[in-house]
Short mmCIF file of C-alpha atoms (C1' of nucleotides) and ligand atoms in Angstrom, two decimals:
data_model
loop_
_atom_site.label_atom_id
_atom_site.label_comp_id
_atom_site.label_asym_id
_atom_site.label_seq_id
_atom_site.Cartn_x
_atom_site.Cartn_y
_atom_site.Cartn_z
CA MET A 1 -64.16 76.93 53.08
CA LYS A 2 -67.81 75.89 52.03
CA LEU A 3 -67.81 75.06 49.38
CA THR A 4 -71.48 74.26 48.59
CA THR A 5 -73.71 74.61 45.41
CA LYS A 6 -74.16 77.90 46.31
CA GLY A 7 -72.07 79.07 45.67
CA ARG A 8 -71.17 76.19 42.58
CA TYR A 9 -74.38 78.23 41.21
CA ALA A 10 -73.45 81.78 41.98
CA VAL A 11 -70.44 81.09 40.10
CA THR A 12 -72.21 79.34 36.89
CA ALA A 13 -74.85 82.40 36.63
CA MET A 14 -71.96 84.74 36.44
CA LEU A 15 -70.59 82.95 33.73
CA ASP A 16 -73.74 82.21 31.88
CA LEU A 17 -74.01 86.56 32.50
CA ALA A 18 -71.07 87.18 31.31
CA LEU A 19 -71.42 84.74 28.30
CA HIS A 20 -74.54 86.34 27.05
CA TYR A 21 -72.90 90.21 27.87
CA GLY A 22 -73.86 92.36 24.48
CA GLU A 23 -77.64 90.64 23.73
CA GLY A 24 -78.59 93.59 26.85
CA PRO A 25 -80.13 92.75 30.08
CA ILE A 26 -80.07 89.47 30.56
CA THR A 27 -83.56 87.39 32.83
CA LEU A 28 -83.11 85.26 35.78
CA ALA A 29 -85.51 83.34 34.52
CA ASP A 30 -83.34 82.80 31.38
CA ILE A 31 -80.36 81.68 33.44
CA ALA A 32 -82.11 79.12 34.78
CA GLN A 33 -83.80 77.03 32.47
CA ARG A 34 -80.33 76.92 31.09
CA GLN A 35 -78.83 76.84 33.62
CA GLY A 36 -80.70 74.53 35.77
CA ILE A 37 -81.03 75.34 38.55
CA SER A 38 -84.43 77.02 40.47
CA LEU A 39 -85.29 80.51 39.59
CA SER A 40 -86.20 81.50 43.42
CA TYR A 41 -82.76 80.56 44.75
CA LEU A 42 -81.25 82.53 42.05
CA GLU A 43 -83.03 85.40 43.07
CA GLN A 44 -81.35 85.26 47.05
CA LEU A 45 -78.51 84.98 45.14
CA PHE A 46 -78.59 88.10 42.72
CA SER A 47 -80.05 90.24 45.42
CA ARG A 48 -76.16 89.64 46.72
CA LEU A 49 -74.61 89.88 43.49
CA ARG A 50 -75.96 93.23 43.61
CA ARG A 51 -75.48 94.56 46.82
CA GLN A 52 -71.34 93.25 46.04
CA SER A 53 -71.97 95.91 42.64
CA LEU A 54 -70.56 92.67 40.88
CA VAL A 55 -74.64 92.38 39.14
CA ALA A 56 -76.42 95.37 37.94
CA SER A 57 -80.86 95.01 37.47
CA VAL A 58 -82.62 96.47 35.35
CA ARG A 59 -86.47 96.13 35.71
CA GLY A 60 -89.29 95.83 33.86
CA PRO A 61 -90.38 93.80 30.37
CA GLY A 62 -87.06 94.05 28.47
CA GLY A 63 -85.58 94.13 32.27
CA GLY A 64 -82.43 91.97 33.95
CA TYR A 65 -79.52 91.84 34.70
CA SER A 66 -75.73 92.35 33.60
CA LEU A 67 -72.95 92.53 34.60
CA GLY A 68 -71.50 94.50 37.07
CA LYS A 69 -67.82 95.31 35.62
CA GLU A 70 -66.04 94.05 32.79
CA ALA A 71 -65.69 89.58 32.97
CA ARG A 72 -61.49 90.69 32.85
CA GLU A 73 -62.58 92.55 35.78
CA ILE A 74 -64.68 89.60 38.15
CA PHE A 75 -62.65 87.42 39.68
CA ILE A 76 -64.18 83.78 40.56
CA GLY A 77 -63.10 84.74 44.53
CA GLU A 78 -65.58 87.73 44.82
CA VAL A 79 -68.17 85.68 43.68
CA ILE A 80 -67.61 83.73 46.40
CA SER A 81 -67.43 85.45 49.10
CA ALA A 82 -70.90 87.22 47.58
CA VAL A 83 -72.72 84.24 49.12
CA ASP A 84 -71.26 82.50 50.67
CA GLU A 85 -69.38 84.44 53.38
CA ASN A 86 -66.35 83.50 53.52
CA MET A 87 -63.35 81.06 52.12
CA ASP A 88 -61.87 81.15 56.15
CA THR A 89 -60.75 77.21 56.98
CA THR A 90 -59.56 78.63 59.70
CA LYS A 91 -61.69 77.60 63.52
CA CYS A 92 -61.06 80.51 64.99
CA HIS A 93 -62.18 83.44 61.99
CA GLY A 94 -58.42 84.29 62.24
CA ALA A 95 -59.09 85.55 65.78
CA HIS A 96 -56.24 83.29 66.91
CA ASN A 97 -58.26 81.72 70.47
CA CYS A 98 -60.18 78.95 69.63
CA GLN A 99 -58.47 77.43 72.46
CA ASN A 100 -58.86 78.59 75.68
CA ASN A 101 -59.09 82.00 73.97
CA GLU A 102 -54.80 81.63 72.93
CA ARG A 103 -54.17 80.06 68.87
CA CYS A 104 -54.76 75.80 69.00
CA LEU A 105 -52.47 73.77 67.46
CA THR A 106 -52.23 73.78 63.80
CA HIS A 107 -53.59 77.46 63.17
CA ASP A 108 -51.31 78.24 60.69
CA LEU A 109 -51.95 75.91 59.35
CA TRP A 110 -55.95 76.41 58.11
CA SER A 111 -54.40 79.57 57.76
CA ASP A 112 -52.35 79.46 54.77
CA LEU A 113 -54.35 77.11 53.46
CA SER A 114 -56.99 79.82 53.51
CA ASN A 115 -54.63 81.94 51.51
CA GLN A 116 -53.77 79.26 48.93
CA ILE A 117 -57.27 78.44 47.96
CA TYR A 118 -58.14 82.74 47.72
CA THR A 119 -54.94 83.77 46.32
CA TYR A 120 -56.29 81.30 43.44
CA LEU A 121 -59.99 82.00 43.32
CA ASN A 122 -58.69 85.85 42.26
CA ASN A 123 -57.01 84.86 39.87
CA ILE A 124 -59.50 83.59 37.66
CA SER A 125 -61.37 86.01 35.83
CA LEU A 126 -65.50 85.00 34.02
CA GLN A 127 -63.31 86.80 30.59
CA ASP A 128 -60.39 83.44 31.98
CA LEU A 129 -63.01 80.83 32.04
CA MET A 130 -65.15 82.02 28.96
CA ASP A 131 -61.87 81.73 27.38
CA ARG A 132 -61.37 78.09 28.10
CA LYS A 133 -62.41 75.97 25.44
CA ALA A 134 -64.31 72.90 27.12
CA VAL A 135 -66.70 76.18 28.90
CA ARG A 136 -67.15 77.32 25.36
CA GLU A 137 -68.37 73.32 23.69
CA VAL A 138 -70.20 73.04 27.21
CA ALA A 139 -71.55 76.78 26.30
CA ASP A 140 -72.97 76.21 22.36
CA ARG A 141 -74.40 73.28 23.68
CA GLN A 142 -77.09 75.21 25.84
CA GLU A 143 -76.66 77.17 23.58
CA HIS A 144 -78.86 75.48 20.45
CA GLY A 145 -81.26 74.44 22.92
CA ASP A 146 -79.95 70.99 22.49
CA VAL A 147 -82.94 70.07 24.69
CA ASP A 148 -83.17 65.67 25.14
CA ALA A 149 -85.01 63.68 27.41
CA SER A 150 -84.20 64.14 30.74
CA LEU A 151 -83.82 68.30 30.18
CA LEU A 152 -86.96 68.10 29.74
CA ASP A 153 -88.14 66.57 32.66
CA GLN A 154 -85.83 67.89 34.84
CA VAL A 155 -86.94 72.00 34.17
CA GLY A 156 -90.61 71.11 33.53
CA THR A 157 -92.20 71.62 29.38
CA PRO A 158 -94.99 74.51 29.88
CA ALA A 159 -97.57 72.99 26.97
CA GLY A 160 -97.16 73.74 23.43
CA VAL A 161 -93.87 76.21 23.68
CA MET B 1 -64.62 70.38 49.31
CA LYS B 2 -66.13 69.88 52.72
CA LEU B 3 -63.75 71.05 56.10
CA THR B 4 -64.82 71.18 59.10
CA THR B 5 -64.11 70.58 62.92
CA LYS B 6 -63.98 67.08 62.38
CA GLY B 7 -60.86 67.29 59.87
CA ARG B 8 -59.70 69.71 62.31
CA TYR B 9 -59.59 67.75 65.52
CA ALA B 10 -58.43 64.80 63.92
CA VAL B 11 -54.77 67.06 62.45
CA THR B 12 -55.02 68.47 65.56
CA ALA B 13 -54.97 65.44 67.52
CA MET B 14 -52.40 63.29 65.10
CA LEU B 15 -50.65 65.89 64.93
CA ASP B 16 -50.87 66.01 69.54
CA LEU B 17 -49.47 62.09 68.89
CA ALA B 18 -46.14 63.10 66.69
CA LEU B 19 -45.33 65.77 69.67
CA HIS B 20 -45.66 63.00 72.85
CA TYR B 21 -44.00 60.26 70.30
CA GLY B 22 -41.65 58.11 72.09
CA GLU B 23 -43.60 58.73 75.82
CA GLY B 24 -45.03 55.68 74.55
CA PRO B 25 -48.76 55.47 73.99
CA ILE B 26 -50.67 57.84 74.62
CA THR B 27 -54.64 57.61 75.38
CA LEU B 28 -57.62 59.37 74.25
CA ALA B 29 -58.25 60.87 77.72
CA ASP B 30 -54.44 63.12 77.00
CA ILE B 31 -55.49 64.21 74.21
CA ALA B 32 -59.42 65.27 75.20
CA GLN B 33 -57.71 66.79 78.00
CA ARG B 34 -54.41 69.08 75.88
CA GLN B 35 -56.40 69.72 72.63
CA GLY B 36 -59.88 70.75 74.57
CA ILE B 37 -61.53 68.08 72.43
CA SER B 38 -64.33 66.13 73.32
CA LEU B 39 -63.77 62.19 74.27
CA SER B 40 -65.96 60.36 72.72
CA TYR B 41 -65.57 62.55 69.68
CA LEU B 42 -62.90 61.86 69.46
CA GLU B 43 -62.78 58.30 69.47
CA GLN B 44 -64.89 58.40 66.99
CA LEU B 45 -62.25 59.69 64.82
CA PHE B 46 -59.83 56.71 65.95
CA SER B 47 -61.78 54.39 64.27
CA ARG B 48 -61.71 55.96 61.29
CA LEU B 49 -57.39 56.86 61.17
CA ARG B 50 -57.72 53.02 62.49
CA ARG B 51 -59.36 51.58 59.76
CA GLN B 52 -57.07 53.56 57.64
CA SER B 53 -53.53 52.51 59.71
CA LEU B 54 -52.56 56.18 60.59
CA VAL B 55 -52.35 55.38 63.78
CA ALA B 56 -51.40 52.31 65.70
CA SER B 57 -53.42 50.88 69.17
CA VAL B 58 -53.20 48.66 72.64
CA ARG B 59 -55.85 48.26 74.65
CA GLY B 60 -55.49 47.48 78.38
CA PRO B 61 -54.43 50.24 81.62
CA GLY B 62 -50.62 51.92 79.50
CA GLY B 63 -51.76 51.18 76.34
CA GLY B 64 -53.51 53.94 74.21
CA TYR B 65 -52.56 55.35 70.01
CA SER B 66 -49.83 55.83 68.57
CA LEU B 67 -48.64 56.87 64.62
CA GLY B 68 -49.50 54.22 62.36
CA LYS B 69 -46.02 55.49 60.77
CA GLU B 70 -43.24 57.86 60.49
CA ALA B 71 -44.50 61.85 61.46
CA ARG B 72 -42.71 62.69 57.95
CA GLU B 73 -45.22 59.93 56.30
CA ILE B 74 -48.11 61.43 57.08
CA PHE B 75 -48.98 64.21 55.12
CA ILE B 76 -52.00 66.19 56.30
CA GLY B 77 -54.56 65.32 52.99
CA GLU B 78 -54.27 61.59 54.19
CA VAL B 79 -55.87 62.21 57.99
CA ILE B 80 -58.72 64.60 56.38
CA SER B 81 -59.27 61.78 53.67
CA ALA B 82 -59.87 59.47 56.24
CA VAL B 83 -62.75 61.27 58.31
CA ASP B 84 -63.58 63.68 56.49
CA GLU B 85 -64.07 61.87 53.61
CA ASN B 86 -63.16 63.47 50.32
CA MET B 87 -61.89 66.89 48.81
CA ASP B 88 -63.54 66.86 45.70
CA THR B 89 -65.12 70.54 45.11
CA THR B 90 -67.11 69.56 42.10
CA LYS B 91 -70.76 68.65 42.27
CA CYS B 92 -70.97 65.93 40.28
CA HIS B 93 -67.92 64.00 42.10
CA GLY B 94 -65.81 63.44 39.32
CA ALA B 95 -69.03 62.58 37.24
CA HIS B 96 -68.96 65.43 34.89
CA ASN B 97 -72.99 64.85 35.26
CA CYS B 98 -74.17 67.25 37.22
CA GLN B 99 -76.24 69.28 34.81
CA ASN B 100 -79.34 67.17 33.04
CA ASN B 101 -76.03 63.69 33.08
CA GLU B 102 -73.57 65.97 31.54
CA ARG B 103 -70.90 68.08 32.20
CA CYS B 104 -71.85 71.66 33.55
CA LEU B 105 -70.03 75.04 32.63
CA THR B 106 -67.69 74.96 35.90
CA HIS B 107 -66.49 71.00 36.32
CA ASP B 108 -63.39 71.44 35.31
CA LEU B 109 -63.39 75.27 37.41
CA TRP B 110 -64.02 73.16 40.87
CA SER B 111 -61.60 69.82 39.62
CA ASP B 112 -58.83 72.19 39.40
CA LEU B 113 -59.28 73.85 42.72
CA SER B 114 -60.08 70.54 43.75
CA ASN B 115 -56.50 69.33 42.73
CA GLN B 116 -54.71 72.80 44.39
CA ILE B 117 -55.78 71.81 47.23
CA TYR B 118 -55.79 68.19 46.93
CA THR B 119 -52.32 68.68 46.35
CA TYR B 120 -51.45 71.02 49.10
CA LEU B 121 -51.93 69.06 51.72
CA ASN B 122 -50.56 66.21 49.93
CA ASN B 123 -47.15 68.01 50.36
CA ILE B 124 -47.74 68.66 54.00
CA SER B 125 -46.04 66.27 56.83
CA LEU B 126 -46.70 65.72 59.85
CA GLN B 127 -43.17 66.21 60.66
CA ASP B 128 -43.66 69.72 58.58
CA LEU B 129 -45.74 70.80 60.87
CA MET B 130 -44.04 69.70 63.74
CA ASP B 131 -40.39 71.70 63.04
CA ARG B 132 -43.33 74.72 62.14
CA LYS B 133 -41.94 77.38 66.00
CA ALA B 134 -45.63 78.17 66.01
CA VAL B 135 -46.43 74.07 66.64
CA ARG B 136 -43.52 74.04 68.67
CA GLU B 137 -44.13 76.45 70.99
CA VAL B 138 -47.99 76.26 71.00
CA ALA B 139 -46.89 72.83 71.41
CA ASP B 140 -44.99 74.15 74.87
CA ARG B 141 -47.45 75.62 76.14
CA GLN B 142 -49.82 72.85 76.65
CA GLU B 143 -47.28 70.68 77.42
CA HIS B 144 -46.57 73.39 80.73
CA GLY B 145 -50.33 72.86 82.39
CA ASP B 146 -50.05 76.19 82.07
CA VAL B 147 -53.51 76.01 82.38
CA ASP B 148 -56.00 79.09 82.77
CA ALA B 149 -59.11 79.58 84.32
CA SER B 150 -60.89 79.13 80.74
CA LEU B 151 -59.46 75.86 80.45
CA LEU B 152 -60.50 74.81 83.92
CA ASP B 153 -64.14 75.87 82.75
CA GLN B 154 -64.07 74.33 79.86
CA VAL B 155 -62.63 70.98 79.99
CA GLY B 156 -64.33 70.03 83.58
CA THR B 157 -61.95 69.95 86.82
CA PRO B 158 -60.98 66.86 88.13
CA ALA B 159 -61.84 67.58 91.39
CA GLY B 160 -58.49 67.24 93.27
CA VAL B 161 -56.30 67.14 90.66
"C1'" DT C 1 -105.16 103.59 33.18
"C1'" DA C 2 -105.26 98.34 34.11
"C1'" DC C 3 -101.44 94.39 32.63
"C1'" DT C 4 -98.03 92.39 31.98
"C1'" DT C 5 -93.04 91.88 33.18
"C1'" DT C 6 -89.48 91.89 35.38
"C1'" DC C 7 -86.67 92.72 39.94
"C1'" DC C 8 -87.48 93.07 44.99
"C1'" DC C 9 -87.41 90.93 49.66
"C1'" DA C 10 -88.86 89.06 54.25
"C1'" DA C 11 -90.35 84.43 56.54
"C1'" DC C 12 -91.14 79.96 55.90
"C1'" DT C 13 -89.51 74.83 55.86
"C1'" DA C 14 -87.69 69.75 54.51
"C1'" DA C 15 -84.04 67.32 54.46
"C1'" DA C 16 -79.08 66.22 55.18
"C1'" DA C 17 -74.81 67.67 58.13
"C1'" DT C 18 -72.72 68.53 62.30
"C1'" DA C 19 -71.39 68.12 66.28
"C1'" DG C 20 -71.38 65.74 69.25
"C1'" DT C 21 -73.44 61.71 73.73
"C1'" DC C 22 -74.34 57.40 75.61
"C1'" DA C 23 -74.22 52.90 76.51
"C1'" DA C 24 -72.44 48.21 75.58
"C1'" DG C 25 -68.75 45.63 74.86
"C1'" DA C 26 -63.57 43.63 74.00
"C1'" DT C 27 -58.68 43.55 75.71
"C1'" DT C 28 -54.87 44.26 78.43
"C1'" DT C 29 -52.69 44.71 83.45
"C1'" DC C 30 -52.43 44.82 87.88
"C1'" DG D 1 -60.99 39.98 88.95
"C1'" DA D 2 -61.37 45.31 88.98
"C1'" DA D 3 -59.83 48.85 86.42
"C1'" DA D 4 -58.07 51.27 82.39
"C1'" DT D 5 -58.26 52.00 78.14
"C1'" DC D 6 -59.51 50.72 72.89
"C1'" DT D 7 -64.18 49.85 70.46
"C1'" DT D 8 -68.40 50.26 68.14
"C1'" DG D 9 -72.93 51.56 67.53
"C1'" DA D 10 -77.30 54.09 67.54
"C1'" DC D 11 -79.31 57.83 69.45
"C1'" DT D 12 -79.71 63.16 69.38
"C1'" DA D 13 -79.94 67.94 69.25
"C1'" DT D 14 -78.55 72.07 66.55
"C1'" DT D 15 -77.50 74.36 62.59
"C1'" DT D 16 -77.35 74.63 57.59
"C1'" DT D 17 -78.38 74.03 53.00
"C1'" DA D 18 -80.78 74.74 49.93
"C1'" DG D 19 -84.71 75.71 48.05
"C1'" DT D 20 -90.04 77.86 48.68
"C1'" DT D 21 -93.97 80.67 49.03
"C1'" DG D 22 -95.15 84.79 48.84
"C1'" DG D 23 -95.68 88.90 48.95
"C1'" DG D 24 -94.28 93.88 46.72
"C1'" DA D 25 -92.40 97.73 43.44
"C1'" DA D 26 -90.37 99.37 39.44
"C1'" DA D 27 -90.80 100.00 34.55
"C1'" DG D 28 -92.99 99.26 30.08
"C1'" DT D 29 -96.54 98.26 26.92
"C1'" DA D 30 -100.86 99.04 25.61
S1 FES E 201 -58.02 77.39 64.22
FE1 FES E 201 -57.42 80.02 64.55
S2 FES E 201 -56.36 79.82 66.83
FE2 FES E 201 -57.52 78.09 66.06
S1 FES E 202 -69.21 69.84 38.84
FE1 FES E 202 -69.07 68.26 37.88
S2 FES E 202 -70.59 68.25 36.12
FE2 FES E 202 -70.83 69.71 37.40
#
DNA sequence: TACTTTCCCAACTAAAATAGTCAAGATTTC
DNA sequence: GAAATCTTGACTATTTTAGTTGGGAAAGTA
């Protein structure tokens, strides 16, 4: 599997979107600010998420993104796949040919592991995450502009705002 | 998690070692040949495996490597950890500080996923793998010098052997 | 219309990680 | 002492990651 910040950011951003459902379209600038992710990087990720219909977009002032379907119907595995390509851990990517065009000794092990991970992540929806107490707590912290010095340092403070 | 060829090779090599248990020390050259792995790369990996006591070594002619403990007692997770450092999927590596020194929205998700993977891989021993039919089949193929042209191409044919 | 806000897209890049190679040396056996 | 084997560390090409840069296109607002 490949689990990098790309996949992590995508899930975080989608969760942010889910948490602000009902407030109309959410701008990437908002998400970038709240979650501490680079705006341009988010644009890249959302380009992929949109192609998979995981999000819907509205352009122009007042525009932004919203979930492409209900939070209950969006699974973490989908989100990661959308941006990270594959969660496969085999070397042959399922082709059974990584050693001289034949199956290597450990193919089945990696294949089983992939299924394990795949099943796990595809049984957790954004709604499931939203229902978790720990997630609610972090979301509240982010909501209340509970901003400390380190945040200001990192994100950059627009003078006078 | 990081699952790269490093971890895959390590497990494959350890399994090869387990499969040839009882034939005395196995040379890395043999493993390299059978499994199609670069000898120098194997040396690097075994250096780490030895430091974790997963293998024992004997130098000189007739020397080689053998398992550091019984196949039943060596778990896949150990092998991967030995060469790949960590199977953690959190960004903060357990420190709960990846967003402005506080826990990010998705920490628990990655933490749970890591545990899932960790548990899975630490419950499969080399012996378990050896007992699998598919593994036996591949091992037999490798054993019988069932070598086709593509193998000769890849490994390089010592003239006259 | 002009202006602003937002999404959209493709190309570029610095830094890190991966998958090795290479060269030298230490032990042991014959 | 020669050969086989492990042992170690430094080096390197390639790929991947995590972005940046710079342009545009659509939509609302005055
Ligand atoms: S991982 Fe599929 S054949 Fe080796
Ligand atoms: S992954 Fe641990 S705080 Fe974000």
